[in-house]
Coordinates of C-alpha atoms and ligand atoms in Angstrom, one line a residue:
M1 CA 0.0 0.0 0.0
I2 CA 1.4 3.4 -1.0
L3 CA 0.1 6.5 0.7
L4 CA -0.8 9.3 -1.7
D5 CA 0.9 12.0 0.4
G6 CA -0.9 15.3 -0.3
K7 CA 1.1 17.1 2.4
K8 CA 4.4 16.2 0.7
T9 CA 3.2 16.7 -2.8
S10 CA 1.6 20.1 -2.1
A11 CA 4.9 21.2 -0.4
E12 CA 6.7 20.3 -3.6
L13 CA 4.1 22.2 -5.7
K14 CA 4.5 25.3 -3.5
V15 CA 8.3 25.2 -4.0
E16 CA 7.7 25.1 -7.8
I17 CA 5.2 28.0 -7.5
T18 CA 7.6 30.0 -5.3
E19 CA 10.3 29.6 -8.0
A20 CA 7.9 30.7 -10.7
V21 CA 7.0 33.9 -8.6
K22 CA 10.7 34.6 -8.3
E23 CA 11.1 34.3 -12.0
L24 CA 8.2 36.7 -12.6
K25 CA 9.7 39.2 -10.3
K26 CA 13.1 38.9 -12.0
Q27 CA 11.5 39.7 -15.3
G28 CA 9.9 42.8 -13.8
K29 CA 6.4 41.4 -13.9
K30 CA 3.8 41.8 -11.3
T31 CA 3.5 39.6 -8.2
P32 CA 0.4 37.4 -8.2
H33 CA -2.3 38.6 -6.0
L34 CA -5.2 36.5 -4.6
A35 CA -8.2 37.9 -2.7
A36 CA -10.6 35.9 -0.6
I37 CA -14.1 37.0 0.5
L38 CA -15.4 35.5 3.7
V39 CA -18.9 36.2 4.9
G40 CA -19.7 35.3 8.5
T41 CA -17.8 33.4 11.2
D42 CA -18.3 29.7 10.3
G43 CA -15.4 27.9 12.0
A44 CA -14.4 25.6 9.1
S45 CA -14.7 28.4 6.6
M46 CA -12.4 30.6 8.7
T47 CA -9.9 27.8 9.0
Y48 CA -9.9 27.2 5.2
V49 CA -9.6 30.9 4.3
N50 CA -6.8 31.5 6.8
A51 CA -4.9 28.5 5.3
K52 CA -5.3 30.0 1.8
V53 CA -4.0 33.3 3.0
K54 CA -1.0 31.7 4.7
A55 CA -0.3 29.6 1.6
C56 CA -0.2 32.9 -0.4
E57 CA 2.5 34.3 1.9
M58 CA 4.5 31.0 1.7
V59 CA 4.7 31.2 -2.1
G60 CA 5.4 34.9 -2.3
F61 CA 2.0 36.1 -3.5
N62 CA 0.2 39.1 -2.3
S63 CA -3.1 38.4 -0.6
T64 CA -6.2 40.3 0.5
L65 CA -8.8 39.0 2.9
I66 CA -12.2 40.7 2.8
D67 CA -13.9 39.7 6.0
L68 CA -17.6 40.6 6.0
P69 CA -20.1 40.1 8.8
E70 CA -22.8 37.4 8.7
E71 CA -25.6 39.9 8.1
T72 CA -23.9 41.4 4.9
S73 CA -26.6 41.9 2.2
E74 CA -26.4 40.2 -1.2
E75 CA -26.2 43.6 -2.8
K76 CA -23.1 44.6 -0.7
L77 CA -21.4 41.3 -1.5
L78 CA -22.1 41.8 -5.2
Q79 CA -20.5 45.2 -4.9
E80 CA -17.4 43.8 -3.3
I81 CA -17.2 41.3 -6.1
E82 CA -17.5 44.0 -8.7
N83 CA -14.7 45.9 -7.0
L84 CA -12.4 42.9 -7.3
N85 CA -13.5 42.3 -10.9
T86 CA -12.3 45.8 -11.8
N87 CA -9.2 46.0 -9.6
N88 CA -6.3 45.5 -11.9
D89 CA -3.9 44.4 -9.2
I90 CA -6.1 41.4 -8.2
D91 CA -5.3 38.4 -10.5
G92 CA -7.8 36.0 -9.0
F93 CA -10.3 35.8 -6.1
I94 CA -12.6 33.3 -4.3
V95 CA -15.8 33.7 -2.4
Q96 CA -15.6 31.1 0.4
L97 CA -18.6 28.8 0.5
P98 CA -21.0 28.1 2.0
L99 CA -22.6 31.6 2.1
P100 CA -25.3 32.6 4.7
K101 CA -28.8 31.5 3.7
H102 CA -30.1 34.9 2.7
I103 CA -27.5 35.1 -0.1
D104 CA -28.1 33.4 -3.5
E105 CA -24.9 31.4 -4.0
Q106 CA -25.5 30.9 -7.7
K107 CA -26.0 34.7 -8.3
V108 CA -22.8 35.4 -6.4
L109 CA -20.7 32.8 -8.4
M110 CA -22.1 34.2 -11.7
A111 CA -20.9 37.7 -10.7
V112 CA -17.3 36.7 -10.6
N113 CA -15.3 37.6 -13.7
P114 CA -14.4 34.2 -15.3
D115 CA -10.8 35.4 -15.9
K116 CA -10.4 35.9 -12.2
D117 CA -12.4 32.8 -11.2
V118 CA -9.6 30.8 -9.7
D119 CA -12.0 28.4 -8.0
G120 CA -13.3 27.5 -11.5
F121 CA -17.0 27.6 -10.4
H122 CA -18.3 30.1 -13.0
P123 CA -20.4 28.5 -15.8
T124 CA -17.9 29.8 -18.4
N125 CA -15.1 27.9 -16.7
V126 CA -17.2 24.8 -16.1
G127 CA -18.3 24.9 -19.8
R128 CA -14.7 25.3 -21.0
M129 CA -13.5 22.5 -18.7
T130 CA -16.3 20.2 -20.0
L131 CA -15.2 21.0 -23.6
D132 CA -11.6 20.4 -22.7
L133 CA -10.6 24.0 -23.5
P134 CA -8.2 26.0 -21.4
S135 CA -9.9 27.0 -18.1
F136 CA -9.5 27.2 -14.4
L137 CA -10.1 23.7 -13.1
P138 CA -11.8 23.5 -9.7
A139 CA -9.1 23.1 -7.1
T140 CA -10.1 19.8 -5.5
P141 CA -10.5 17.8 -8.6
Y142 CA -7.4 19.5 -10.1
G143 CA -5.4 18.5 -6.9
I144 CA -6.6 14.9 -7.2
L145 CA -5.5 14.7 -10.9
E146 CA -2.1 16.1 -9.9
L147 CA -1.7 13.5 -7.1
L148 CA -2.6 10.6 -9.4
E149 CA -0.2 11.9 -12.1
R150 CA 2.7 12.5 -9.8
Y151 CA 2.3 9.1 -8.2
K152 CA 2.0 7.6 -11.7
V153 CA -1.3 5.9 -10.9
E154 CA -2.5 4.2 -14.1
T155 CA -6.0 5.6 -15.0
S156 CA -6.3 4.8 -18.7
G157 CA -9.0 2.3 -19.3
K158 CA -9.6 1.8 -15.6
Q159 CA -13.0 1.6 -13.9
V160 CA -13.6 4.6 -11.7
V161 CA -16.4 5.1 -9.3
V162 CA -17.0 8.7 -8.1
I163 CA -19.3 8.8 -5.1
G164 CA -21.0 12.2 -5.0
R165 CA -22.2 14.5 -7.7
S166 CA -21.5 18.0 -6.2
H167 CA -20.6 20.8 -8.5
I168 CA -17.3 21.4 -6.8
V169 CA -16.0 17.8 -6.5
G170 CA -18.0 14.8 -7.8
R171 CA -19.3 16.2 -11.0
P172 CA -16.1 17.8 -12.3
M173 CA -14.0 14.9 -11.1
S174 CA -16.1 12.5 -13.2
I175 CA -15.9 14.8 -16.3
L176 CA -12.1 15.2 -16.0
M177 CA -11.3 11.5 -15.4
S178 CA -13.3 10.5 -18.5
Q179 CA -11.5 13.0 -20.7
K180 CA -8.5 12.2 -22.9
R181 CA -5.8 13.7 -20.6
P182 CA -3.2 12.7 -18.0
A183 CA -4.9 11.0 -15.1
G184 CA -7.9 10.6 -17.4
D185 CA -9.0 8.2 -20.1
A186 CA -11.0 6.2 -17.5
T187 CA -14.4 4.7 -17.6
V188 CA -16.3 6.6 -15.0
T189 CA -19.5 5.9 -13.1
V190 CA -21.0 8.6 -10.9
A191 CA -22.8 7.3 -7.8
H192 CA -25.0 9.5 -5.6
S193 CA -27.7 9.4 -2.9
R194 CA -30.2 7.7 -5.2
T195 CA -27.8 5.0 -6.4
K196 CA -29.2 1.6 -5.4
N197 CA -26.4 -0.9 -6.0
L198 CA -23.4 1.1 -4.7
K199 CA -21.5 -1.9 -3.2
E200 CA -21.8 -3.8 -6.5
L201 CA -20.3 -0.8 -8.3
T202 CA -17.5 -0.1 -5.8
L203 CA -16.5 -3.8 -5.8
Q204 CA -15.8 -3.5 -9.5
A205 CA -13.8 -0.3 -9.3
D206 CA -10.1 0.1 -9.9
I207 CA -10.3 3.6 -8.5
I208 CA -12.8 5.1 -6.0
V209 CA -13.2 8.8 -5.3
A210 CA -15.3 9.2 -2.2
A211 CA -16.8 12.7 -2.0
L212 CA -20.1 12.3 -0.1
G213 CA -19.4 13.8 3.3
I214 CA -20.4 10.8 5.4
P215 CA -17.5 9.8 7.8
E216 CA -16.0 6.4 7.2
F217 CA -18.8 5.4 4.8
L218 CA -16.6 3.3 2.5
T219 CA -15.5 0.1 4.3
G220 CA -13.2 -2.7 3.4
D221 CA -16.0 -5.1 2.4
M222 CA -17.0 -2.6 -0.4
V223 CA -13.6 -2.6 -2.3
K224 CA -11.6 -5.1 -4.2
D225 CA -7.9 -5.9 -3.7
G226 CA -5.5 -3.5 -5.4
V227 CA -8.0 -0.6 -5.5
T228 CA -6.8 3.1 -5.5
I229 CA -8.7 5.2 -3.0
I230 CA -9.1 9.0 -3.1
D231 CA -10.8 10.2 0.1
V232 CA -12.2 13.7 -0.3
G233 CA -14.4 13.8 2.8
I234 CA -13.6 16.1 5.6
T235 CA -16.0 16.0 8.5
R236 CA -15.4 17.5 12.0
I237 CA -16.2 15.0 14.7
D238 CA -16.4 16.0 18.3
D239 CA -13.4 14.6 20.2
E240 CA -12.6 15.9 23.7
T241 CA -9.2 14.2 23.7
K242 CA -8.1 16.7 20.9
K243 CA -6.9 20.2 21.7
A244 CA -9.3 21.7 19.1
G245 CA -12.2 19.7 20.5
Y246 CA -12.7 17.7 17.3
R247 CA -10.9 15.4 14.9
L248 CA -11.2 15.3 11.1
A249 CA -12.7 12.2 9.5
G250 CA -12.7 11.2 5.9
D251 CA -15.4 9.3 3.9
V252 CA -13.3 6.1 4.0
H253 CA -12.8 3.7 6.9
F254 CA -9.0 3.8 6.5
E255 CA -8.3 0.8 8.8
S256 CA -10.3 -1.7 6.8
V257 CA -9.8 -0.2 3.3
A258 CA -6.0 0.6 3.4
P259 CA -4.8 -3.0 3.7
K260 CA -6.7 -3.8 0.4
S261 CA -5.4 -0.7 -1.5
S262 CA -2.5 -0.2 -3.8
F263 CA -2.8 3.6 -3.3
I264 CA -4.8 5.6 -0.7
T265 CA -5.0 9.2 0.4
P266 CA -5.0 9.8 4.2
V267 CA -7.3 12.3 6.0
P268 CA -5.9 14.7 7.0
G269 CA -2.9 15.2 4.7
G270 CA -4.3 13.9 1.4
V271 CA -6.7 15.8 -0.8
G272 CA -7.0 18.8 1.5
P273 CA -3.5 20.3 1.1
M274 CA -3.6 19.6 -2.6
T275 CA -6.7 21.8 -2.9
I276 CA -4.9 24.8 -1.5
A277 CA -1.8 24.2 -3.6
M278 CA -4.0 24.1 -6.8
L279 CA -5.7 27.3 -5.9
M280 CA -2.2 28.9 -5.8
K281 CA -1.4 27.3 -9.1
N282 CA -4.6 28.7 -10.7
T283 CA -3.7 32.2 -9.3
L284 CA -0.3 32.0 -10.8
L285 CA -1.9 31.0 -14.1
A286 CA -4.3 33.9 -13.9
C287 CA -1.4 36.3 -13.3
E288 CA 0.7 34.8 -16.1
R289 CA -2.3 34.9 -18.6
K290 CA -2.7 38.7 -17.9
S291 CA 1.0 39.6 -18.6
Ligands
NAD1 P1 -22.0 17.7 -1.1 O1 -22.2 17.7 0.4 O2 -22.4 18.9 -1.9 O3 -22.8 16.5 -1.8 C1 -22.7 15.2 -1.3 C2 -22.9 14.3 -2.5 O4 -22.8 12.9 -2.0 C3 -24.2 14.4 -3.2 O5 -24.0 14.5 -4.6 C4 -25.0 13.2 -2.8 O6 -25.9 12.7 -3.8 C5 -23.9 12.2 -2.5 N1 -24.4 11.3 -1.4 C6 -24.9 11.5 -0.2 N2 -25.2 10.4 0.5 C7 -24.8 9.4 -0.4 C8 -24.9 8.0 -0.2 N3 -25.4 7.4 0.9 N4 -24.4 7.2 -1.2 C9 -23.9 7.8 -2.4 N5 -23.8 9.1 -2.5 C10 -24.3 9.9 -1.6 O7 -20.5 17.3 -1.4 P2 -19.1 18.1 -1.5 O8 -19.3 19.5 -1.3 O9 -18.5 17.5 -2.7 O10 -18.4 17.5 -0.2 C11 -18.2 16.1 0.0 C12 -17.2 16.0 1.1 O11 -15.9 16.4 0.7 C13 -17.5 16.8 2.4 O12 -17.0 16.0 3.5 C14 -16.6 18.0 2.2 O13 -16.2 18.6 3.5 C15 -15.4 17.4 1.5 N6 -14.6 18.4 0.7 C16 -13.3 18.3 0.9 C17 -12.5 19.2 0.1 C18 -11.0 19.1 0.2 O14 -10.3 20.0 -0.1 N7 -10.5 18.0 0.8 C19 -13.1 20.1 -0.8 C20 -14.5 20.1 -1.0 C21 -15.2 19.2 -0.2

């Protein structure tokens, strides 16, 4: 069993991005600048945004955090987005999800200039991705492709089961892995909450991407020997023995699945750090495309 080490791979990526930033500066070009909008005080969202800002500092980017109160109106948020759309120094920005219930998430994502949409959530980028045209790939699926590629996991002709059909993970993952591309060329099945014969499907799979958000859902009896496992799930579980008061659980029951796997991502330290590294990569790309 080989651990797909997202912590190590993302550190390597960050070194590569740092080098690219140094090169841009040497050529007298601008420093990449990522902005993040956070609305409210959701604990997990604050942790993610802070990690993104810290990652920007590590690779030599400029970063701006726009921290808005929970009661911010949709109109005010749209105004902030327009300011970022028209600010020439900002290469890319993200609006941290989920948003408070009184704000229409779709309307907000549609307002982001696709050229600065480094999360890859705007319909223009989703459409371009689907047609295999240059676009910003959503960071989590992009990070998974990168891990599979760097660890030379064979995907061509393999049976892949993606569990989950969300717009940010499951759906794009299934599209990307079915395309003619590195870490692609696979035969992909998308399973979701209405899927009836999931275990039959997972038992056939060479690669399983678990992105459903139910802790330790995928167990050893559901997978075949030699399977590759990508565990996207991150759920906080109350744990008084931990300093933070919680522990992070993936969607895979690691103890029973790992012994049957050829490759497996741990949680934490698998897909999570890759997601942040790919956001940095997209921001670098946005900056380079402008110059
Ligand atoms: P979501 O919560 O939007 O959707 C869950 C999906 O799982 C749905 O499509 C649903 O149909 C499917 N599902 C639910 N129950 C199921 C069942 N019993 N069998 C089969 N399918 C079922 O999903 P999301 O936003 O993609 O998040 C999934 C998990 O991934 C969450 O734990 C989230 O925190 C985590 N996540 C991690 C990262 C990362 O960087 N590591 C990024 C995004 C999301």
